[in-house]
Coordinates of C-alpha atoms and ligand atoms in Angstrom, one line a residue:
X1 CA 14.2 26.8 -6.8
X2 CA 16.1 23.5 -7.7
X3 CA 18.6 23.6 -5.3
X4 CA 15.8 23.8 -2.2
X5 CA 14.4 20.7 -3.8
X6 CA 12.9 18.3 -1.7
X7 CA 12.6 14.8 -2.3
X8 CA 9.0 13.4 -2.6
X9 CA 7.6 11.2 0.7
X10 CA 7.4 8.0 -0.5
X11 CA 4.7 7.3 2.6
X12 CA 2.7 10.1 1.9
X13 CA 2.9 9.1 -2.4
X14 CA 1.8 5.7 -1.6
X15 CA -1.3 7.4 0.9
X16 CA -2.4 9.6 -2.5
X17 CA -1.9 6.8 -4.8
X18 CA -4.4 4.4 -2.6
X19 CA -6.4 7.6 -2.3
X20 CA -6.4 8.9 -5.7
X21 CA -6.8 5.1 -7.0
X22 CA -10.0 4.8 -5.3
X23 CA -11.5 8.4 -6.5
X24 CA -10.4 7.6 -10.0
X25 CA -12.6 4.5 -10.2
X26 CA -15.5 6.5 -8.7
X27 CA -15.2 8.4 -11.5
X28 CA -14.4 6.1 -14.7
X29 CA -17.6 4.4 -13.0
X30 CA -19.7 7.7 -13.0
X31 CA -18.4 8.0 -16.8
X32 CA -17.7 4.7 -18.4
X33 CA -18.3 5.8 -21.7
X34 CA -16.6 9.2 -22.3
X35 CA -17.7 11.1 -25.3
X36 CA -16.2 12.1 -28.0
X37 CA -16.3 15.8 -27.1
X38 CA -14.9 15.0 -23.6
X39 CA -12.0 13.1 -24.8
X40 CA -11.2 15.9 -27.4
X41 CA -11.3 18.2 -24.7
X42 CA -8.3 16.0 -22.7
X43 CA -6.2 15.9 -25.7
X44 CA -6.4 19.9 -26.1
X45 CA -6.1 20.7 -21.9
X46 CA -3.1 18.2 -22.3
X47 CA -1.8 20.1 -25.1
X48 CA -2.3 23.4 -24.1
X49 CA -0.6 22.4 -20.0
X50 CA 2.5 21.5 -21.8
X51 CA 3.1 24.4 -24.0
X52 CA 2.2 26.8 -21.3
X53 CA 4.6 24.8 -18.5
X54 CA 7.3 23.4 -21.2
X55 CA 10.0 26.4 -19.8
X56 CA 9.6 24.9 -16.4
X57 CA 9.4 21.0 -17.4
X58 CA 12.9 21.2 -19.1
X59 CA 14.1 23.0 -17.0
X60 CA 13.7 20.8 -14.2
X61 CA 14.4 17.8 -16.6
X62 CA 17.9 19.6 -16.9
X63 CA 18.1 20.2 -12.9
X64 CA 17.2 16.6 -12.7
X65 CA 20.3 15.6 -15.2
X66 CA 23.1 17.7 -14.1
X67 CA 22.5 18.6 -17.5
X68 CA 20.7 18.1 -20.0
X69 CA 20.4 20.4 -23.5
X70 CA 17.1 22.3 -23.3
X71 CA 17.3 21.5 -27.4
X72 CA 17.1 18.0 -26.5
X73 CA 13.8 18.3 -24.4
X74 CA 12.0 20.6 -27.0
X75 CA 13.0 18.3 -30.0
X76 CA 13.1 14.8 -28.7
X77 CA 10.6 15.0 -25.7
X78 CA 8.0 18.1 -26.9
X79 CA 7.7 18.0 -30.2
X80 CA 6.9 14.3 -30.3
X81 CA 4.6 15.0 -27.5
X82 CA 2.4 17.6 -29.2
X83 CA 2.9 15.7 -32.5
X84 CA 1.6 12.9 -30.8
X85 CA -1.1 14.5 -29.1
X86 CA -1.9 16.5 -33.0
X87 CA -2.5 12.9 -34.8
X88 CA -4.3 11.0 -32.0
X89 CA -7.2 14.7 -32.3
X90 CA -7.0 14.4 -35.7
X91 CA -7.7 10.7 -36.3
X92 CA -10.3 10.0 -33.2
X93 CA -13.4 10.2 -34.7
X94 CA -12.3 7.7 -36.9
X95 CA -10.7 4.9 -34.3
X96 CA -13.5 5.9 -32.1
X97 CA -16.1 4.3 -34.7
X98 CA -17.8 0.7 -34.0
X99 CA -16.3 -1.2 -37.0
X100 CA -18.4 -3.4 -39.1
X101 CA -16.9 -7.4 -39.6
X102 CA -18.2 -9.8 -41.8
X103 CA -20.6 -12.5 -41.2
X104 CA -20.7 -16.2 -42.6
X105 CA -23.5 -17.6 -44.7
X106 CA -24.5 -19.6 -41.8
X107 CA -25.5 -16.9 -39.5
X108 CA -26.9 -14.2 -41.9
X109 CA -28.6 -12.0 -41.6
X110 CA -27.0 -11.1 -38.5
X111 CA -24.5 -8.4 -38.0
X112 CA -20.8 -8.2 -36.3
X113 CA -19.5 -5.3 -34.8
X114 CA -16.3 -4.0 -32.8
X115 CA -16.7 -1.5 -30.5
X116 CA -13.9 0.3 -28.9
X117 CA -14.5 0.6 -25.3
X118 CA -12.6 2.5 -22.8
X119 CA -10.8 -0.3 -20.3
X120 CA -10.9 1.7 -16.8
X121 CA -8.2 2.9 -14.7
X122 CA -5.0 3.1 -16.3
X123 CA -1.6 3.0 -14.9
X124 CA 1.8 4.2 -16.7
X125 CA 5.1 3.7 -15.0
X126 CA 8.2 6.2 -16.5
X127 CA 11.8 5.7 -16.8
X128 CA 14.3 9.0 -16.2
X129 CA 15.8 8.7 -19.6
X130 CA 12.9 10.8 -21.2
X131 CA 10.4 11.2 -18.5
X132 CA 8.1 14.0 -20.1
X133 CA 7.8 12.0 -23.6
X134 CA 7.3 8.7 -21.7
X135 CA 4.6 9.7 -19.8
X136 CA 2.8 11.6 -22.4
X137 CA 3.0 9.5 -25.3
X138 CA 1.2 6.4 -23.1
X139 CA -1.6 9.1 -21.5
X140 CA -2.3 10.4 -25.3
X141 CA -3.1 7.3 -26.1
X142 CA -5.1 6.0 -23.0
X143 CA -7.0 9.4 -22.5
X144 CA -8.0 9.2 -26.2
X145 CA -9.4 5.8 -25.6
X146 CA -10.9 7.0 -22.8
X147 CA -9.5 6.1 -19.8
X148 CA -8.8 7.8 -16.3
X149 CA -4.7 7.2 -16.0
X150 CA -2.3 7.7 -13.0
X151 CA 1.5 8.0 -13.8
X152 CA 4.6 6.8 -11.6
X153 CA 7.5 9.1 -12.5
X154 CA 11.2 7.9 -11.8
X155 CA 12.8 8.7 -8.2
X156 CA 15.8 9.7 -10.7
X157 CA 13.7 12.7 -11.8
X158 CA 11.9 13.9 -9.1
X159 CA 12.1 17.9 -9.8
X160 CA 10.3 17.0 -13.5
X161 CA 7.7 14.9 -11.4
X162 CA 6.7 17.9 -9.7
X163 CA 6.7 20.1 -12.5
X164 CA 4.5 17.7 -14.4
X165 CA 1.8 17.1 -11.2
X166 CA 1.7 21.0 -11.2
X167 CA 1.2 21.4 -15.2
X168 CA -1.0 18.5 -15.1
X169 CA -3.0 19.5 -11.8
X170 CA -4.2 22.7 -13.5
X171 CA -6.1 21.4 -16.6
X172 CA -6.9 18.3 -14.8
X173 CA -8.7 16.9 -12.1
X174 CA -6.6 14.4 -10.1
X175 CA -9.7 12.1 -10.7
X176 CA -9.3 12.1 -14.4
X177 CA -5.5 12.5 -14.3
X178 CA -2.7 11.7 -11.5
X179 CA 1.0 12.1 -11.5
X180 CA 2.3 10.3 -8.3
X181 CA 6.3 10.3 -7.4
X182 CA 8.6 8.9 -4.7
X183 CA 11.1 6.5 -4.4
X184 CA 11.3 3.1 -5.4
X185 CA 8.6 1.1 -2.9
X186 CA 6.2 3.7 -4.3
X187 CA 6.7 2.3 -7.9
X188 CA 6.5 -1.3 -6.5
X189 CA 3.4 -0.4 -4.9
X190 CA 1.8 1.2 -7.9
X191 CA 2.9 -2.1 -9.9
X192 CA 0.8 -4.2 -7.6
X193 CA -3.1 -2.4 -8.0
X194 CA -5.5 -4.0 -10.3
X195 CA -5.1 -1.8 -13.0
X196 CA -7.1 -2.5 -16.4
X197 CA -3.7 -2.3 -18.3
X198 CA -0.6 -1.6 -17.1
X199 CA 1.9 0.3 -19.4
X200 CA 5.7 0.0 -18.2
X201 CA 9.0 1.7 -19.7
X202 CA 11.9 0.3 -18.6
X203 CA 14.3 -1.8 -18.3
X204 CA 14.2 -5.3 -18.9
X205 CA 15.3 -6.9 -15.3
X206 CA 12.5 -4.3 -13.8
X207 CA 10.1 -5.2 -16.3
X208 CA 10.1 -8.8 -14.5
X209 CA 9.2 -7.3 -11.5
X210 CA 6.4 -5.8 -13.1
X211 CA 5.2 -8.5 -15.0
X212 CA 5.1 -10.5 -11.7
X213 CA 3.7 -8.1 -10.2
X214 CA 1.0 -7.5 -12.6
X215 CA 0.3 -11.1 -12.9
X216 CA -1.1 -11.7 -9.4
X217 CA -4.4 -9.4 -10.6
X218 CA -4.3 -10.9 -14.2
X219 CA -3.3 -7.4 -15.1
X220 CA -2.5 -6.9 -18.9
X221 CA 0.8 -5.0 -19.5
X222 CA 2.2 -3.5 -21.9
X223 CA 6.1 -3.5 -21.5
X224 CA 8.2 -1.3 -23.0
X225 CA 12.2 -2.2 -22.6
X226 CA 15.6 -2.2 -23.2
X227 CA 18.7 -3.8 -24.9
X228 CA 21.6 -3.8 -27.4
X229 CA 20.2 -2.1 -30.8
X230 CA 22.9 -3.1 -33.0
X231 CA 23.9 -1.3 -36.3
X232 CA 25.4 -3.0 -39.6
X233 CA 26.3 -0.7 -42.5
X234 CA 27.0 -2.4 -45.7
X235 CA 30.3 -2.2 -47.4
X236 CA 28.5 -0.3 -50.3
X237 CA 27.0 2.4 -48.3
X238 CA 28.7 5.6 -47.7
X239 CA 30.7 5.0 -44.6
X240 CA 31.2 8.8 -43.3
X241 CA 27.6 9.2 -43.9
X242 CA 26.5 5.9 -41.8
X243 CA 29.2 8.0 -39.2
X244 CA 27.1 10.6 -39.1
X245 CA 23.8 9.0 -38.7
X246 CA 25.0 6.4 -36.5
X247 CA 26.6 8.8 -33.5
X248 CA 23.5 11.5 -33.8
X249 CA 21.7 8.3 -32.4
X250 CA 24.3 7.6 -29.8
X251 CA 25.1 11.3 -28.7
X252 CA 21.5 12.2 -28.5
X253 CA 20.8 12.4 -24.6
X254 CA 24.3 11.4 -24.4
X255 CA 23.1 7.9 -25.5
X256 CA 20.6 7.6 -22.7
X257 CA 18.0 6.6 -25.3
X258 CA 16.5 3.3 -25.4
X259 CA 16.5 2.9 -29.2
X260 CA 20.3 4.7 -29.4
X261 CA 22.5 2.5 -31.6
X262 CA 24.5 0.5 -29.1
X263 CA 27.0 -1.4 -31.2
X264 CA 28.1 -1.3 -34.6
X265 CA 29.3 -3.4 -37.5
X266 CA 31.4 -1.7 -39.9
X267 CA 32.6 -4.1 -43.1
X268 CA 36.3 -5.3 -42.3
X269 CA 39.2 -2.5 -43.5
X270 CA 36.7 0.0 -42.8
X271 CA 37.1 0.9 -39.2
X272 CA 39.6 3.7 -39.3
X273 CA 37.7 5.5 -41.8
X274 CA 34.9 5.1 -39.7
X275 CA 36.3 6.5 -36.8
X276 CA 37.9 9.0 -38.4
X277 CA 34.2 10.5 -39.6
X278 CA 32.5 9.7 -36.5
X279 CA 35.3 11.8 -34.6
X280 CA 35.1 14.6 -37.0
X281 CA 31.1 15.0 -36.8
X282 CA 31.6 15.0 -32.5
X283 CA 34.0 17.9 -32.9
X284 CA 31.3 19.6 -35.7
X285 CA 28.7 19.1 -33.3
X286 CA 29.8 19.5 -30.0
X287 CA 33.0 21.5 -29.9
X288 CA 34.1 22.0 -26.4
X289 CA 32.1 18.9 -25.4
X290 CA 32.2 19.2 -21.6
X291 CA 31.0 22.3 -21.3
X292 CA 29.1 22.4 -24.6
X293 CA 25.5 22.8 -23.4
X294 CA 24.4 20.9 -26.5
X295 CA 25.8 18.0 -24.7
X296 CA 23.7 16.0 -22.5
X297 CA 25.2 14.9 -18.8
X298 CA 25.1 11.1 -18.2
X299 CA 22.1 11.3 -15.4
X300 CA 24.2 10.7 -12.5
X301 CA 27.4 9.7 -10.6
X302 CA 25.9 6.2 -10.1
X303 CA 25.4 5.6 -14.0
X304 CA 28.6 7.2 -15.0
X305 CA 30.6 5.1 -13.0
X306 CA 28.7 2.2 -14.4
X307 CA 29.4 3.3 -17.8
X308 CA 33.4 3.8 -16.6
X309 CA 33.6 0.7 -15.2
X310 CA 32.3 -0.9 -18.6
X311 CA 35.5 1.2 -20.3
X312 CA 37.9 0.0 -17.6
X313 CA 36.6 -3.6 -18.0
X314 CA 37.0 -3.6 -22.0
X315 CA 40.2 -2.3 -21.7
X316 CA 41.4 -4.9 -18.8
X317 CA 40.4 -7.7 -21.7
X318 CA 42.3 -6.7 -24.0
X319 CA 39.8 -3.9 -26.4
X320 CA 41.4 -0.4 -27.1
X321 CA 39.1 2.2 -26.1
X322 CA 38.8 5.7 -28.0
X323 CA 37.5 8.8 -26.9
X324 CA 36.5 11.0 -29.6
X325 CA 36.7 14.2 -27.5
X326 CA 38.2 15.4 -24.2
X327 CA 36.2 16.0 -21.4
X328 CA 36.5 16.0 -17.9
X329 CA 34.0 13.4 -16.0
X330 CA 34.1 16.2 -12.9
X331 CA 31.3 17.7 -15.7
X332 CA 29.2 15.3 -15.2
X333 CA 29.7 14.1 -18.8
X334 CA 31.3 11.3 -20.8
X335 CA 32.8 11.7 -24.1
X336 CA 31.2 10.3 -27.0
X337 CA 33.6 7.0 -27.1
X338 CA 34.1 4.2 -29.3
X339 CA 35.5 0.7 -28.3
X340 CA 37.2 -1.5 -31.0
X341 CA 38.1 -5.4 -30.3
X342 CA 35.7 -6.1 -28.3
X343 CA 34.3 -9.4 -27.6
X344 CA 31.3 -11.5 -25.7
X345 CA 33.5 -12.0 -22.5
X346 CA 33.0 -7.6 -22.3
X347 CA 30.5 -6.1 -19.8
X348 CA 30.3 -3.4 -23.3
X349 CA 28.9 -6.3 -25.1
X350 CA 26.8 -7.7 -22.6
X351 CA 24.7 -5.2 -20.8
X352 CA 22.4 -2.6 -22.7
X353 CA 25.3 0.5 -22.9
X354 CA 22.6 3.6 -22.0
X355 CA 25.4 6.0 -22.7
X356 CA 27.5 7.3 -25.4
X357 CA 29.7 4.7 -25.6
X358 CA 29.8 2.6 -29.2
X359 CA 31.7 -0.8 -29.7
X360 CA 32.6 -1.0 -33.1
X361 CA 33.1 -4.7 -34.6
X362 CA 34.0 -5.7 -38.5
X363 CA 32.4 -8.5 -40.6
X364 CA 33.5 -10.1 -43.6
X365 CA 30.4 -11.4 -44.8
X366 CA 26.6 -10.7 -44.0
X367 CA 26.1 -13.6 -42.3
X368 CA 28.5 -12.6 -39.3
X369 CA 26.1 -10.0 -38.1
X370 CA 22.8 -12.2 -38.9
X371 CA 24.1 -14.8 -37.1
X372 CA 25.1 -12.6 -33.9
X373 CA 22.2 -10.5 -33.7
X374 CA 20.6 -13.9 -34.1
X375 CA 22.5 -15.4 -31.4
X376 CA 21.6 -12.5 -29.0
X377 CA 18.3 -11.3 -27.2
X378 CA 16.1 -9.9 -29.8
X379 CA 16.7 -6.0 -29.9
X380 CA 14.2 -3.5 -29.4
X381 CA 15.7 -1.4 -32.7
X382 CA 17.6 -2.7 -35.5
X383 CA 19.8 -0.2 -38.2
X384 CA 20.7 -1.3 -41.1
X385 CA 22.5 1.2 -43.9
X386 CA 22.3 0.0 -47.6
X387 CA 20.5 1.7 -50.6
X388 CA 20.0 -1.9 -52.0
X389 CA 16.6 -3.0 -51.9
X390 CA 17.2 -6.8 -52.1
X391 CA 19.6 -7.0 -49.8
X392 CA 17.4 -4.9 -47.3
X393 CA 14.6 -7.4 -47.8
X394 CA 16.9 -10.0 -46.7
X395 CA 17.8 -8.2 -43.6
X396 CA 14.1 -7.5 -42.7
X397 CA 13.9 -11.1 -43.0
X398 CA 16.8 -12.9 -41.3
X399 CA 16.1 -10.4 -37.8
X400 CA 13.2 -10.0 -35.3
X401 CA 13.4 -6.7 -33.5
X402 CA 10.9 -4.2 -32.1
X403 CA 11.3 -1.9 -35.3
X404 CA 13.7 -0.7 -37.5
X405 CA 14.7 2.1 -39.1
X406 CA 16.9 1.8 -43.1
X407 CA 19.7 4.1 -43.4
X408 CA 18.8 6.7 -40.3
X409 CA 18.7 5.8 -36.4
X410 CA 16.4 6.6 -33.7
X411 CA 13.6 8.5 -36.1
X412 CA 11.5 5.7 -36.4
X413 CA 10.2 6.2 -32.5
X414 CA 9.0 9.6 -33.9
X415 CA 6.5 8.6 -36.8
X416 CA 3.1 9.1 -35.3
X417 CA 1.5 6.2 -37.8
X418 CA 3.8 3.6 -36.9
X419 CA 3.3 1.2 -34.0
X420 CA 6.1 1.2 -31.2
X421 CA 7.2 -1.8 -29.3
X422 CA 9.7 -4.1 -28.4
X423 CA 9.9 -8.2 -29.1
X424 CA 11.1 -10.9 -26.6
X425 CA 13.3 -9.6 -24.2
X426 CA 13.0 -5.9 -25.8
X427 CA 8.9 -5.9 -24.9
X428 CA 5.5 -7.0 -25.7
X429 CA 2.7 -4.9 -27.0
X430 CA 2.8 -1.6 -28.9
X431 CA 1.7 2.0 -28.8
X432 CA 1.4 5.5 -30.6
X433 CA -1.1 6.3 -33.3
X434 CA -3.8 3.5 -33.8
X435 CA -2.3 0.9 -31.9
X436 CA -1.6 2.9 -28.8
X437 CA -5.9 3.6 -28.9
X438 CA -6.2 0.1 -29.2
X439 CA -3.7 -0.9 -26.3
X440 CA -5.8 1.2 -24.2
X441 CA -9.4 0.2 -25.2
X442 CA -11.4 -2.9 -24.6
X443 CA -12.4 -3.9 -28.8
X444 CA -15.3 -5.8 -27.8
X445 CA -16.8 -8.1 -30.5
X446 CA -20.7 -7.5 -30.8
X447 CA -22.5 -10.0 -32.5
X448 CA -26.5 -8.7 -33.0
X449 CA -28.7 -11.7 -33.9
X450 CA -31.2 -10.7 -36.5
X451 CA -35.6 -10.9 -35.9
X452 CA -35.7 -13.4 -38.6
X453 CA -32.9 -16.1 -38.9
X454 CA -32.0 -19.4 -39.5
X455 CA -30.5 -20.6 -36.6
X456 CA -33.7 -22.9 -35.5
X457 CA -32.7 -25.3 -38.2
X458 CA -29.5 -26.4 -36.1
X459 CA -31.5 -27.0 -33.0
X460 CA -32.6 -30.4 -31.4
X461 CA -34.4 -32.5 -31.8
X462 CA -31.8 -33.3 -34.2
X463 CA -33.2 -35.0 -37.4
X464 CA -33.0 -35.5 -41.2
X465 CA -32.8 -32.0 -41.6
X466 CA -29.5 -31.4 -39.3
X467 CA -28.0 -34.1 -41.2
X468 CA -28.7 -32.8 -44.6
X469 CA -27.1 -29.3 -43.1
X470 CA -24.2 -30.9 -41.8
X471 CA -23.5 -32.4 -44.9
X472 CA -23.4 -29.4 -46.3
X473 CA -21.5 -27.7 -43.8
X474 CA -18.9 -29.9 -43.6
X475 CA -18.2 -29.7 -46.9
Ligands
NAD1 P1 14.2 1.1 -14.6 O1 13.7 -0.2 -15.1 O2 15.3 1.1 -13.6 O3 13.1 2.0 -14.0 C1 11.9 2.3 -14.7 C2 10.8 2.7 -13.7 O4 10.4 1.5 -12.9 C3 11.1 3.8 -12.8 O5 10.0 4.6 -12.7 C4 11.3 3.0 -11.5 O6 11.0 3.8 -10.4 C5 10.4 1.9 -11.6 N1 10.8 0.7 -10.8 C6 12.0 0.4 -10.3 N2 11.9 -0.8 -9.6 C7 10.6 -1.2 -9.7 C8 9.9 -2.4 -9.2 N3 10.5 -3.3 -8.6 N4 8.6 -2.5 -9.5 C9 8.0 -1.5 -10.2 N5 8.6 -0.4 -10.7 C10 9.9 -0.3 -10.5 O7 14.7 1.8 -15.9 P2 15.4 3.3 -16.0 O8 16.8 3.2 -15.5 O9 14.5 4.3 -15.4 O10 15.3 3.5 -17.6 C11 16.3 2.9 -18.4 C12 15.8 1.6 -19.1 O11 14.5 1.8 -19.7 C13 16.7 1.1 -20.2 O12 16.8 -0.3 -20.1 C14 16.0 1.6 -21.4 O13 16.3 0.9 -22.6 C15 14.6 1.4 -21.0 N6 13.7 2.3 -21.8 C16 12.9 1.7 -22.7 C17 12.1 2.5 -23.5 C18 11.1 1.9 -24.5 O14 10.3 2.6 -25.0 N7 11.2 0.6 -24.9 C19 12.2 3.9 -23.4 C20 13.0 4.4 -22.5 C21 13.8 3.6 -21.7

């Protein structure tokens, strides 16, 4: 079936999406306020569509790739999915609930109130790099608040795009829920509507283009990007253990993950023994690497030779580059690599890497790495290996990134309770859990005067008694 594929009509996507744009706000306007019951019953559909097509969404995520391990999908793109999908049913009630605030003496005995309102028309735009997880974790969130929501799915993975319209397009009416694909003017297109928010994955140079998009209709985004994660592992933690942690990060997807360590700093005299571990978990891992089907291809010919060319350019000035395993790039794949004496003149050290390629540099004291990470666009994920509390303090301190995760890579994306989202160049806004309902939903403040109050004492004809009041208020 892949091999007959047919690539999507980006003139007939663009027809559905003005289409299917118009017939979704019909029907947020028929039903502004969804019930609770109704959403419940999206979050299980959505749940139960993904079980019952998950053979034939990896499977085309894999077409899609070259490669990519079907392992990967079910653990890095399903579970957190369903997991996802598990806490937003489980907590709903609760974030769906009009939340009393406090008033001031002044206006007792009035009442405050925040009610969670459903926004409208949602629209989610998808990277390739994990197209099933990035599209359901943002339409958990705004179904759950409510919302109708159309997704754009890459041009680079147009066999999963069509797996997920067909999953979707059985539990759910296109009105309620739209997957639209195509090429690239589709995506342009889409970023131009009047959507009530606007939630983009990608990468940062596109997310411009969104954002100016977006800006013509005063459209609120929420952008979700790139760029360099660094690492720094502290001369008292275990190094063949940071190893470890540090290249399950980077091999995962073959490093096409947007929180995957890009660059390390490993405490000076270290290095070899670094290396030395990181080689020996590659080999545990992925023995046979090129055709190990554990292994994830890099997505295509145009990104591996990107991602050759960055090798070929450290090399030319002057870094020593070091494949920890053989393989063959007529697979499709690139061996899990690491890049010593690099510097800022490097493409490595300048681009967002998005492959399994890992510049390792040395510090002498903890300021080096401060000071760099510092000196650089503020990351979307920040590692940091020490069992020292103080010290770790001082590193949450001295660094601004999205998140963070202490002494383990990549698992903080995972944890359904904690918000996700980049900072400066990495992003703006958040999602998952509690903050991805909130993204999604209008919180409107709701202030309810009360039948008796004493607000006529502040009104003109201002006199003696306004004075005395003021005088009081302005204590
Ligand atoms: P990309 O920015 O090239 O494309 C992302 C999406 O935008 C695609 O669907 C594409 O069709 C669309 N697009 C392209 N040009 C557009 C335009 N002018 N207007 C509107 N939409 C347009 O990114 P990619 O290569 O698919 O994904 C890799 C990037 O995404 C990396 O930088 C990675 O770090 C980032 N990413 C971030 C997260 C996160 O959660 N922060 C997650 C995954 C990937």
């Amino acid at each position: 079936m892949h091999a007959m594929f047919e690539p999507h009509d980006s003139q007939a996507e663009k027809a559905r999406l003005a289409d299917l744009y118009t017939r979704q706000r019909k029907a947020f306007a028929a039903e502004p306020f969804p019930a609770f019951e109704i959403r419940l019953s999206r979050l299980s559909r959505l749940r139960h569509a993904l079980l019952q097509h998950q053979d034939a969404l990896a499977t085309a995520i894999s077409a899609d790739f070259g490669h990519r391990s079907v392992h990967e999908t079910r653990l890095l793109e399903l579970f957190p999915s369903i997991a996802g999908i598990k806490h937003t049913t489980r907590k709903l009630a609760k974030w769906m609930k009009p939340r009393r605030r406090g008033v001031s003496i002044w206006f007792m005995p009035a009442s405050n109130t925040v009610i969670p309102q459903p926004l409208g028309v949602v629209g989610v735009i998808v990277p390739w790099n994990y197209p099933l997880y990035l599209a359901i974790g943002p339409l958990t969130a705004a179904l759950a608040a409510g919302n109708r929501v159309m997704i754009k799915i890459s041009e680079y993975t147009p066999r999963f795009g069509e797996a997920l319209r067909r999953a979707l397009a059985e539990s759910f009416d296109e009105g309620e829920v739209a997957v639209l694909n195509g090429g690239v003017e589709v995506a342009q297109s889409f970023s131009g509507y009047t959507w009530d928010h606007l939630l983009f994955t990608g990468s940062t140079e596109v997310g411009k283009h969104v954002m100016r998009a977006a800006a013509a209709n005063l459209t609120p985004v929420t952008l979700e990007l790139g760029g360099k994660s660094p690492c720094i592992v502290h001369p008292d933690f275990p190094i063949a253990t940071a190893a470890e942690r540090i290249m399950h990060g980077k091999c995962l997807n073959a490093g096409q993950t947007c929180v995957a360590p890009d660059y390390v700093f490993i405490p000076e005299g270290k290095q070899a023994e670094f290396i030395d571990a990181a080689k020996a978990v590659v080999a545990k891992w992925y023995p046979n690497a090129a055709q190990n089907p554990d292994y994830s291809a890099v997505v295509n010919s145009r990104h591996l030779a990107r991602l050759q060319g960055y090798l070929q350019d450290a090399e030319q000035k002057g870094a020593k580059v070091q494949p920890l395993a053989a393989v063959d790039a007529a697979s499709g794949k690139l061996a899990p690599t690491v890049v010593l004496d690099v510097n800022d003149q490097m493409t490595v050290m300048q681009e967002e890497i998005f492959g399994p390629i890992l510049p390792v540099l040395t510090y002498r004291t903890m300021d080096e790495p401060i000071d760099y990470i510092n000196a650089h666009p503020r990351p979307l994920a920040l590692y940091y290996f020490d069992y020292n509390n103080q010290r770790i303090n001082r590193m949450l301190a001295a660094t601004v990134s999205g998140g963070v995760g202490i002494n383990e890579t990549v698992m903080h994306v995972g944890q359904d309770d904690l918000p996700f989202g980049g900072v400066g160049a990495s992003g703006m806004g958040h999602y998952h859990g509690h903050e991805g309902f909130e993204t999604f939903s209008k919180m409107k403040p709701v202030f309810a005067q009360s039948r008796i109050n004493g607000i006529w004492m502040m009104r003109p004809p201002y006199g003696s008694l306004v004075a005395r009041l003021l005088k009081f208020m302005l204590r």
